[in-house]
CSV table of C-alpha atoms in Angstrom, one decimal:
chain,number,residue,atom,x,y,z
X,1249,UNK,CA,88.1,85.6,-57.2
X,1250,UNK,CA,88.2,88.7,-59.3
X,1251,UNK,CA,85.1,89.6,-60.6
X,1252,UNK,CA,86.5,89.9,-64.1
X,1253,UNK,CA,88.0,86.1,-63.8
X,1254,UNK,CA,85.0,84.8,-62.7
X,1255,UNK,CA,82.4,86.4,-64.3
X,1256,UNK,CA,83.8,85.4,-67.0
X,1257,UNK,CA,83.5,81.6,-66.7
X,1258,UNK,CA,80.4,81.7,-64.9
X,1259,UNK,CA,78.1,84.9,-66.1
X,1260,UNK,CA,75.9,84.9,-68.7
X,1261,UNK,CA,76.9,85.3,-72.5
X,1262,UNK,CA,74.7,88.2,-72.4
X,1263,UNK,CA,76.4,90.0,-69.1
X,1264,UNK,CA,80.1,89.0,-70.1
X,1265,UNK,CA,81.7,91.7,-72.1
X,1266,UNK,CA,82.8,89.8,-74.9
X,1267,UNK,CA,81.6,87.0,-76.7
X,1268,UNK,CA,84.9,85.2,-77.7
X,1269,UNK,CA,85.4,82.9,-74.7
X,1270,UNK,CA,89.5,83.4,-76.6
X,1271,UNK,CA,89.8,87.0,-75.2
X,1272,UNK,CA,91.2,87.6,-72.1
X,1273,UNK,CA,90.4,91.1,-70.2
X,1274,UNK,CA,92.6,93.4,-68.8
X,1275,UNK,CA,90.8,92.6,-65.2
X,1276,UNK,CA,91.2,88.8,-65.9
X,1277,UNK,CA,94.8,88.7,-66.9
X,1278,UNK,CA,95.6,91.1,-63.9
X,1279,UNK,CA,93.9,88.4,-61.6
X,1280,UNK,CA,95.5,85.9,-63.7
X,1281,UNK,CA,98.8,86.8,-63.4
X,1282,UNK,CA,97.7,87.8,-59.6
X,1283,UNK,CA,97.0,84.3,-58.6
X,1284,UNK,CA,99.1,81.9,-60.9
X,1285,UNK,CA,101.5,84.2,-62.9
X,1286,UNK,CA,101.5,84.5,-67.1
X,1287,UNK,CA,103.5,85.9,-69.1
X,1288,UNK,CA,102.4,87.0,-72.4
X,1289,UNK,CA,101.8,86.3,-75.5
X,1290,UNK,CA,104.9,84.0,-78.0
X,1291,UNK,CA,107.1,86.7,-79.4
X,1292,UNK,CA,106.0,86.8,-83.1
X,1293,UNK,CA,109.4,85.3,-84.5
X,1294,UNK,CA,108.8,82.4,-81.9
X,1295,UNK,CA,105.4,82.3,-83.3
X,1296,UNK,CA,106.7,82.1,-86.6
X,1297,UNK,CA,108.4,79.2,-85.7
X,1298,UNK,CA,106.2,77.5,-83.7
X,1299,UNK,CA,103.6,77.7,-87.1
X,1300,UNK,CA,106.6,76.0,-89.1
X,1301,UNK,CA,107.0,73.2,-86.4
X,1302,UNK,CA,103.1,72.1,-87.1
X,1303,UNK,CA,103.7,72.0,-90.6
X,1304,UNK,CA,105.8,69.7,-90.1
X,1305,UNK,CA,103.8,66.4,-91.6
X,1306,UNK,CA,106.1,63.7,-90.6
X,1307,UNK,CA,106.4,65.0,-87.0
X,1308,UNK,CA,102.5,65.7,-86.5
X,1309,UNK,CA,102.5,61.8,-87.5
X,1310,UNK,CA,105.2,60.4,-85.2
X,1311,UNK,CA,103.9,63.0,-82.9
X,1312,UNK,CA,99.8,61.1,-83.1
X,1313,UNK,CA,101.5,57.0,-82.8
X,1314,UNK,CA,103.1,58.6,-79.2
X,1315,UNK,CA,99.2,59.8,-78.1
X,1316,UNK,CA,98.4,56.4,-79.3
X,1317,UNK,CA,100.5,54.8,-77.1
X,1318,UNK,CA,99.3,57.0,-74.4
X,1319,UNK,CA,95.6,56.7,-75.3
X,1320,UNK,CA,94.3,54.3,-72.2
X,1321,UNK,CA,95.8,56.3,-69.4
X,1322,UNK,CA,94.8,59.4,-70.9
X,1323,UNK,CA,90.9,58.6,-71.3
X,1324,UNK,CA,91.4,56.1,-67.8
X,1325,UNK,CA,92.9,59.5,-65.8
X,1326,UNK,CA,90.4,61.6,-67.7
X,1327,UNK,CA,87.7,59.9,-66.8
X,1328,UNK,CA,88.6,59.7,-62.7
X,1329,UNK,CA,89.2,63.2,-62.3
X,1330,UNK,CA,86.4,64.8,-64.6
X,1331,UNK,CA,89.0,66.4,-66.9
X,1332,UNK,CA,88.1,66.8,-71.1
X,1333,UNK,CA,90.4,64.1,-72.5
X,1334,UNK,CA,90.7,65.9,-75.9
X,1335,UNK,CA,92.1,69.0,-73.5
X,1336,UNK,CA,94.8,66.4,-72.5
X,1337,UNK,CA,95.3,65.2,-75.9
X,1338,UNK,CA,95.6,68.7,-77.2
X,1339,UNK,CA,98.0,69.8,-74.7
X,1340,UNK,CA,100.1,66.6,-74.9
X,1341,UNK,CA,100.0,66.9,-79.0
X,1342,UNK,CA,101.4,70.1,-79.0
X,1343,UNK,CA,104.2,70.0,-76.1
X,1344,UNK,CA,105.5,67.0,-78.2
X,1345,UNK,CA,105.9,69.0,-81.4
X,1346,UNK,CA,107.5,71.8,-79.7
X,1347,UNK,CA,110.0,69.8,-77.4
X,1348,UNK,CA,113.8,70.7,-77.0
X,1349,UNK,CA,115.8,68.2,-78.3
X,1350,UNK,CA,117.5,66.1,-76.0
X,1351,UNK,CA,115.2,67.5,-73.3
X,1352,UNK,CA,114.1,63.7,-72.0
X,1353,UNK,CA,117.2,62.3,-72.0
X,1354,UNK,CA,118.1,61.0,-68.4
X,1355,UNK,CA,121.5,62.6,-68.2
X,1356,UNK,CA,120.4,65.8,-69.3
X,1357,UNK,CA,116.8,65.9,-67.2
X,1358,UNK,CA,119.2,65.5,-64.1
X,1359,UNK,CA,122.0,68.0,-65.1
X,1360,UNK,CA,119.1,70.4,-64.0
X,1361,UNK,CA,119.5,72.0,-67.7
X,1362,UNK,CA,116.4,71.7,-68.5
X,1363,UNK,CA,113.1,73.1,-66.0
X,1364,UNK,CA,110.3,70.6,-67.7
X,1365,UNK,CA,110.1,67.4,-68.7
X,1366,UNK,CA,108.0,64.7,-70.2
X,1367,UNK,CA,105.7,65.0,-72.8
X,1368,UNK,CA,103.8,67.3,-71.1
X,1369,UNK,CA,106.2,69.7,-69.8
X,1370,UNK,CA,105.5,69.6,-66.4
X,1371,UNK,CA,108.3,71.0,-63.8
X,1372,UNK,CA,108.8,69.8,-60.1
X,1373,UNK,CA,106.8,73.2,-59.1
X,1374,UNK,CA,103.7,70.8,-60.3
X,1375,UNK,CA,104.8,68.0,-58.2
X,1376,UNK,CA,104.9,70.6,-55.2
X,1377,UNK,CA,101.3,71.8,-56.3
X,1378,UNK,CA,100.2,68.5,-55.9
X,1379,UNK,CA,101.6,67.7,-52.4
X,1380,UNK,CA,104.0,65.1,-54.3
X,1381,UNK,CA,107.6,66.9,-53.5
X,1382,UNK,CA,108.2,68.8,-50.5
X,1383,UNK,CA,109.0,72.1,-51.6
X,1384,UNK,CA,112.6,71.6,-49.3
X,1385,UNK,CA,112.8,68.4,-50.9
X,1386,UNK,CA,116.6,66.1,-50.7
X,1387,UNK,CA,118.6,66.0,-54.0
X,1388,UNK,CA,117.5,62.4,-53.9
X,1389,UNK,CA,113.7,63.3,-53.7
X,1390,UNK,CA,114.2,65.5,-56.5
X,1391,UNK,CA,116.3,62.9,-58.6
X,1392,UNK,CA,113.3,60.3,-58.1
X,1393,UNK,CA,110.3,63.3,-58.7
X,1394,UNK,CA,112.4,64.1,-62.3
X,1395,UNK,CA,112.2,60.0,-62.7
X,1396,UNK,CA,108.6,60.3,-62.6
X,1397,UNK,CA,108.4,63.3,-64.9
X,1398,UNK,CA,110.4,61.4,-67.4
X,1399,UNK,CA,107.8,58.7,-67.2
X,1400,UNK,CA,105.2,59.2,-70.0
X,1401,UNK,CA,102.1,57.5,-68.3
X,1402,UNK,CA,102.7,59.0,-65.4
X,1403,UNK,CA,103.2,62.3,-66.6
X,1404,UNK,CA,100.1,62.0,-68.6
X,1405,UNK,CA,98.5,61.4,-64.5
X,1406,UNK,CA,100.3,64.2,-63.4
X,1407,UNK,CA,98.6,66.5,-66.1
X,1408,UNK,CA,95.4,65.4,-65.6
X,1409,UNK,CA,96.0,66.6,-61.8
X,1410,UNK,CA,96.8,69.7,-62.6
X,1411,UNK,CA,93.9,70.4,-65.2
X,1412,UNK,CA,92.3,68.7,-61.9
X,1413,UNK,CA,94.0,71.3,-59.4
X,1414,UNK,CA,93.1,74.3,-61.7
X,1415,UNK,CA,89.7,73.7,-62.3
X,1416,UNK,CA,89.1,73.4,-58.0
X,1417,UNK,CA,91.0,76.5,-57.8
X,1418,UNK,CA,88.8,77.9,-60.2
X,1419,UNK,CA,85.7,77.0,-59.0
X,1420,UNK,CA,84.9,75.2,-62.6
X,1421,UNK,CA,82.6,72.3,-62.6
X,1422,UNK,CA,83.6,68.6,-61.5
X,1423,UNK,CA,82.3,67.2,-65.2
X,1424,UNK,CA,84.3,67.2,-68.5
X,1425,UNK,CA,84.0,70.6,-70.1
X,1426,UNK,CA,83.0,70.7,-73.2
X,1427,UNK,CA,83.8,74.0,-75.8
X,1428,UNK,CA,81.0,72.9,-79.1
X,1429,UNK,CA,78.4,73.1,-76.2
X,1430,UNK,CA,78.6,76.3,-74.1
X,1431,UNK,CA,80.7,79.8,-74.5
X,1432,UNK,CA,81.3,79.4,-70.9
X,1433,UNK,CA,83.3,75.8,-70.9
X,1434,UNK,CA,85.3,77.9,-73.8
X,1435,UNK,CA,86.5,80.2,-71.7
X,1436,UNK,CA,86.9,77.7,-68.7
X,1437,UNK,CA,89.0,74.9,-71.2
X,1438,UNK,CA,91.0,78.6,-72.8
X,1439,UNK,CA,92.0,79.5,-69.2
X,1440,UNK,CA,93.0,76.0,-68.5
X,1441,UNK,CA,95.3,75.8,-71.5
X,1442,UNK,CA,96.7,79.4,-70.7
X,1443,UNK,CA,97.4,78.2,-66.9
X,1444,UNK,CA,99.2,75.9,-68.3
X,1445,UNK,CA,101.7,77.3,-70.5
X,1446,UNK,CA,101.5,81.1,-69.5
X,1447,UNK,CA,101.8,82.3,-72.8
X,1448,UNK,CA,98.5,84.3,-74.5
X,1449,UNK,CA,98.5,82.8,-78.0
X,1450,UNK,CA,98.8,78.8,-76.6
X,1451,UNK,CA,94.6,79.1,-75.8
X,1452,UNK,CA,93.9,79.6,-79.1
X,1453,UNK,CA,96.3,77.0,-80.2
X,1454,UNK,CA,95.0,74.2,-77.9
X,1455,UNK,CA,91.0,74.7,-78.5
X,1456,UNK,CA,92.0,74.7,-82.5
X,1457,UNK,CA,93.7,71.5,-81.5
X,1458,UNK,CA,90.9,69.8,-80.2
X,1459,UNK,CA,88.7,69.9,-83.2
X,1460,UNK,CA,91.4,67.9,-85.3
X,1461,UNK,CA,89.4,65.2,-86.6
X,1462,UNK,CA,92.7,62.7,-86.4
X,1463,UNK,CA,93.1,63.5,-82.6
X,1464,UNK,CA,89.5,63.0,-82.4
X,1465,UNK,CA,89.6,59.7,-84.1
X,1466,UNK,CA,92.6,58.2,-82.2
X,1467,UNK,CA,90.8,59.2,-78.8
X,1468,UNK,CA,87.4,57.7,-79.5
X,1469,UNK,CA,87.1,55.6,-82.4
X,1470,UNK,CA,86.7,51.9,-81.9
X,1471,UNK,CA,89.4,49.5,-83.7
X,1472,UNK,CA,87.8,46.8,-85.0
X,1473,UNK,CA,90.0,43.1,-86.3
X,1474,UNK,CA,89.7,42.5,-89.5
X,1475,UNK,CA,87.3,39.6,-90.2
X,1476,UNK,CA,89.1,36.3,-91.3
X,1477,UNK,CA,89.1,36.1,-95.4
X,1478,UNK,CA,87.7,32.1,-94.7
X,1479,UNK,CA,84.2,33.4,-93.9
């Protein structure tokens, strides 16, 4: 790798040239864009509107009662491949916010209108990655990989693999990274979430995500039944 990408993730704070694990440098988005392509930060009008979106309180609620739904095979996943949950959760959080309407209904999925799907977003490119599709894969391949995508568990799998395939391809460490406890997991979980959408403002976005105390709560709190009013 560059020395700029990974000196960055793995160098000490005192050796790295800046201490905000959100800034990317010119020598890690050139090997960025190198290796796995980006493009840029949200036009500001799009990030305008993207700001409006999360105001949105009755859609931030719907929006949590669909993680909730998703909550065992995200920590289950998680957990088997090493990946921070609350990186998942944050992703998945803000993909559903921002999703096209009518993007995940069947019809249109298989028109080929739309290049992402789920509540992810995930394209067949990630299926490729993943040595799930062949890349010259039949029309019915491709029909039954957009199935999957469509599929919100296993979409949330599919996710995982890639924060899974990123992280080997970046040399990162095997355990759950974690941003409150070192600069360099920052900057690891910030290039992670920048893989993943391409875009430079979405790093930001995503590691502010992850310290929402509700998403924290719905991940690890522990429901307990009411007690019976007879005792």
């Amino acid at each position: 790798m560059d020395p700029g990408l990974s000196g960055s993730i793995t160098a000490p704070a005192s050796e790295r040239a800046s201490d905000d694990p959100l800034q990317f440098s010119a020598s890690e988005l050139q090997e960025l864009q190198r290796r796995f392509g980006v493009h840029g930060p949200q036009p500001r009008l799009a990030q305008l509107f993207t700001h409006g979106i999360d105001q949105l309180e009755p859609l931030r609620s719907h929006t949590l009662g669909r993680i909730s739904d998703l909550r065992p095979v995200i920590l289950t996943e998680s957990r088997r491949q090493g990946v921070n949950p609350l990186l998942v959760a944050a992703v998945l959080f803000d993909e559903m916010r921002h999703a096209k309407p009518g993007e995940d209904l069947p019809l249109a999925a298989h028109s080929g209108l739309f290049s992402t799907h789920g509540p992810a977003q995930l394209g067949l490119g990630e299926m490729v990655h993943q040595g799930l599709l062949k890349p010259n894969a039949s029309d019915q391949e491709i029909t039954q990989a957009r199935e999957q995508l469509l599929d919100p568990e296993r979409n949330v799998v599919l996710l995982v693999g890639k924060f899974a395939r990123l992280s080997r391809a970046l040399n990162l460490p095997t355990r759950p990274l974690q941003a409150s406890v070192s600069q360099r997991d920052a900057k690891a979980l910030a290039t992670l979430a920048y893989l993943h959408n391409g875009k430079l403002d979405y790093p930001r976005r995503i590691l502010r995500t992850m310290q929402d105390p509700e998403l924290h709560a719905l991940l690890y709190s522990k429901r307990k039944q009411a007690p019976s009013p007879l005792i």
